[in-house]
GROMACS .gro file of C-alpha atoms in nm:
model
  123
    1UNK     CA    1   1.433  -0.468   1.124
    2UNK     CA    2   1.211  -0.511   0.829
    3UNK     CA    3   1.284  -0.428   0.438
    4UNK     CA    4   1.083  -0.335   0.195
    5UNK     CA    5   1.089  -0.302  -0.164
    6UNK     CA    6   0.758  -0.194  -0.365
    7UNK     CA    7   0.725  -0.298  -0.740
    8UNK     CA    8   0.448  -0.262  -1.035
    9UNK     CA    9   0.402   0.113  -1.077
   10UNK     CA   10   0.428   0.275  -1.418
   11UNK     CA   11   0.312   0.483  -1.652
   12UNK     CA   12  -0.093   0.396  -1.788
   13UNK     CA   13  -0.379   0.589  -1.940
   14UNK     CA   14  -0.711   0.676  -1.748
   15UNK     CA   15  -0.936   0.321  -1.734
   16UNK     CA   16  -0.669   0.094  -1.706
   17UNK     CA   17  -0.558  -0.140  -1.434
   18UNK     CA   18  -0.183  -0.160  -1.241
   19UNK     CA   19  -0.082  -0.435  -0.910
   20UNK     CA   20   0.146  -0.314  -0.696
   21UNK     CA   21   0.368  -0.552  -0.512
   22UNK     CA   22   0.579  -0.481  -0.208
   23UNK     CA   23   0.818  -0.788  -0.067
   24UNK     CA   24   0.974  -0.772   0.277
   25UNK     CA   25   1.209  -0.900   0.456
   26UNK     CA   26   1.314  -0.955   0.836
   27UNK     CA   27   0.982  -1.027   0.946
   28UNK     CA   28   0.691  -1.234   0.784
   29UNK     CA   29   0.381  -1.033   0.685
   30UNK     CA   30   0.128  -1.196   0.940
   31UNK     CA   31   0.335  -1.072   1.210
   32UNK     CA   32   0.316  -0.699   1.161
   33UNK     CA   33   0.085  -0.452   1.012
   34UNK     CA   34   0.108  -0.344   0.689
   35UNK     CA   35  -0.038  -0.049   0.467
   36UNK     CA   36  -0.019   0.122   0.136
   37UNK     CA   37   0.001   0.490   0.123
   38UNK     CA   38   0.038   0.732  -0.153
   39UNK     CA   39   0.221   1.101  -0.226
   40UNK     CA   40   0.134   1.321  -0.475
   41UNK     CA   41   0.358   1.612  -0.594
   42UNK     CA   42   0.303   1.909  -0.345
   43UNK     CA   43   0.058   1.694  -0.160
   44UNK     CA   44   0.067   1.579   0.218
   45UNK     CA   45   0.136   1.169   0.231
   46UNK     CA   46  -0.239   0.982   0.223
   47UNK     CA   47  -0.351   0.653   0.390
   48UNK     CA   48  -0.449   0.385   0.050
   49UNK     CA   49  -0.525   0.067   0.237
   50UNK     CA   50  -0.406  -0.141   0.525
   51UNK     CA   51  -0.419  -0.494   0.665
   52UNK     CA   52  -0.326  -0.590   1.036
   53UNK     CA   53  -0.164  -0.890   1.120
   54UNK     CA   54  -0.306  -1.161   1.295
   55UNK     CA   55  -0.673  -1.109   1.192
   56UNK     CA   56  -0.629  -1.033   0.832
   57UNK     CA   57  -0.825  -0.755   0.895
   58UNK     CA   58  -0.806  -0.506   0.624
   59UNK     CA   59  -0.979  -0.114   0.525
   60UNK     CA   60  -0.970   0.060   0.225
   61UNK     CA   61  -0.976   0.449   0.211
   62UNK     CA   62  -1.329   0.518   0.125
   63UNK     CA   63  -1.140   0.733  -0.168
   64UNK     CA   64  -1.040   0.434  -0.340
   65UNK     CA   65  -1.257   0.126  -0.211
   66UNK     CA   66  -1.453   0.106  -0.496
   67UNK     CA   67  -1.130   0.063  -0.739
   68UNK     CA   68  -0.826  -0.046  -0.485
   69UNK     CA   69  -0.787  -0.398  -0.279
   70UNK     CA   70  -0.515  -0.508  -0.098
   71UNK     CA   71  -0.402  -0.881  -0.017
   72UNK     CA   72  -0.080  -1.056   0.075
   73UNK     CA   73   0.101  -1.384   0.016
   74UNK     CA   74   0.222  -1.506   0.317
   75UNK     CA   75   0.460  -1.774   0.115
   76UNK     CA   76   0.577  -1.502  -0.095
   77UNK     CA   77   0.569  -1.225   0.229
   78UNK     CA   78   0.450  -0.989  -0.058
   79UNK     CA   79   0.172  -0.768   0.045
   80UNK     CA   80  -0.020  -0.643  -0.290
   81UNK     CA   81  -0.228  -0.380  -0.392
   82UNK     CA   82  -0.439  -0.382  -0.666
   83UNK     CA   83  -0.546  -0.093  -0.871
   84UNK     CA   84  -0.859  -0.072  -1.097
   85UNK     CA   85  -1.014   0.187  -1.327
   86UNK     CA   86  -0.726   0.425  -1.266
   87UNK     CA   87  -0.746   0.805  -1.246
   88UNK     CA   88  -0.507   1.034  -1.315
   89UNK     CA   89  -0.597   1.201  -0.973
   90UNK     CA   90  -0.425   0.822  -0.855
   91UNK     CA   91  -0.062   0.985  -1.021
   92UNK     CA   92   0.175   0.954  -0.680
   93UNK     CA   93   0.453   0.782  -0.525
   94UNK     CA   94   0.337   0.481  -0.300
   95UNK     CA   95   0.476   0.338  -0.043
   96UNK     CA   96   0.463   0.047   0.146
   97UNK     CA   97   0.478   0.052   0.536
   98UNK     CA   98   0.495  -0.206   0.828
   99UNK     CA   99   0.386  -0.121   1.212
  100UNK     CA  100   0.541  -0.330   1.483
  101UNK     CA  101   0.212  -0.268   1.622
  102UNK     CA  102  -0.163  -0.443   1.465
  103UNK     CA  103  -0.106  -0.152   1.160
  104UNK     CA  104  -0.385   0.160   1.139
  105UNK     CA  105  -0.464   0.456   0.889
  106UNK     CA  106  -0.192   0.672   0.995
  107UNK     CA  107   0.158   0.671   0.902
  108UNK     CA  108   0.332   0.814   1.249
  109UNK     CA  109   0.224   0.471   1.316
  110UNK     CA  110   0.441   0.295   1.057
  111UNK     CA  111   0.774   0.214   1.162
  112UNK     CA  112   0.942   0.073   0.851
  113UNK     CA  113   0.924   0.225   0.488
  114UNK     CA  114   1.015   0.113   0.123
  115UNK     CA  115   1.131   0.388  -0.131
  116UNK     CA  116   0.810   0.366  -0.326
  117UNK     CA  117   0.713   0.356  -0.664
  118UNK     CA  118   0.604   0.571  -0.907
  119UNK     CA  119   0.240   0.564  -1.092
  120UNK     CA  120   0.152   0.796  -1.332
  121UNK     CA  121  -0.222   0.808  -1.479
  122UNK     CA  122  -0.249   0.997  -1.842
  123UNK     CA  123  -0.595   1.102  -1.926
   0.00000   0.00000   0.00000
């Protein structure tokens, strides 16, 4: 069983920069997949970003790649995800996931979720 809890969201105007931070528990980060994904009012839930364990491998939606990273802290197990030049077209509720599997793009494939939290972009 895994736990998460996300951190960092807020409420900023259009240009301006928020790191989101999600700790877990039950399981250390380099031993499942993990990804960000984001909901917007009325809108289906979207892939952000992801990392799979093991590898480190990690993929950006091509959306956001030019503005979004993600990392981790394996002595922390806090996986981030940091936010640049914000839009309000980022305003949504995001979640962090884990996979017991490597972690993809897709969140049927994401067995574990935190509650999210909130970020709201004013123009």
């Amino acid at each position: 069983q895994v736990q998460l809890v996300e951190s960092g969201g807020g409420l900023v105007q259009a240009g301006d920069s928020l790191k989101l931070s999600c700790v877990a528990s039950g399981r250390t980060l380099d031993t499942i997949g993990m990804g960000w994904f984001r909901q917007a009012p009325g809108k289906e839930r979207e892939f952000v970003a992801m990392m799979r364990r093991i590898t480190d491998f990690r993929y950006v939606s091509d959306s956001v790649k030019d503005r979004f990273s993600i990392s981790r802290d394996n002595a922390k197990n806090t996986l981030f995800l940091q936010m640049n030049s914000l839009k309000p077209g980022d305003t949504a509720l995001y979640y962090c996931a884990a996979s017991n599997g490597l972690g993809s793009t897709k969140s049927s494939d994401y067995d574990y979720w935190g509650q999210g939290t909130q970020v709201t972009v004013s123009s």
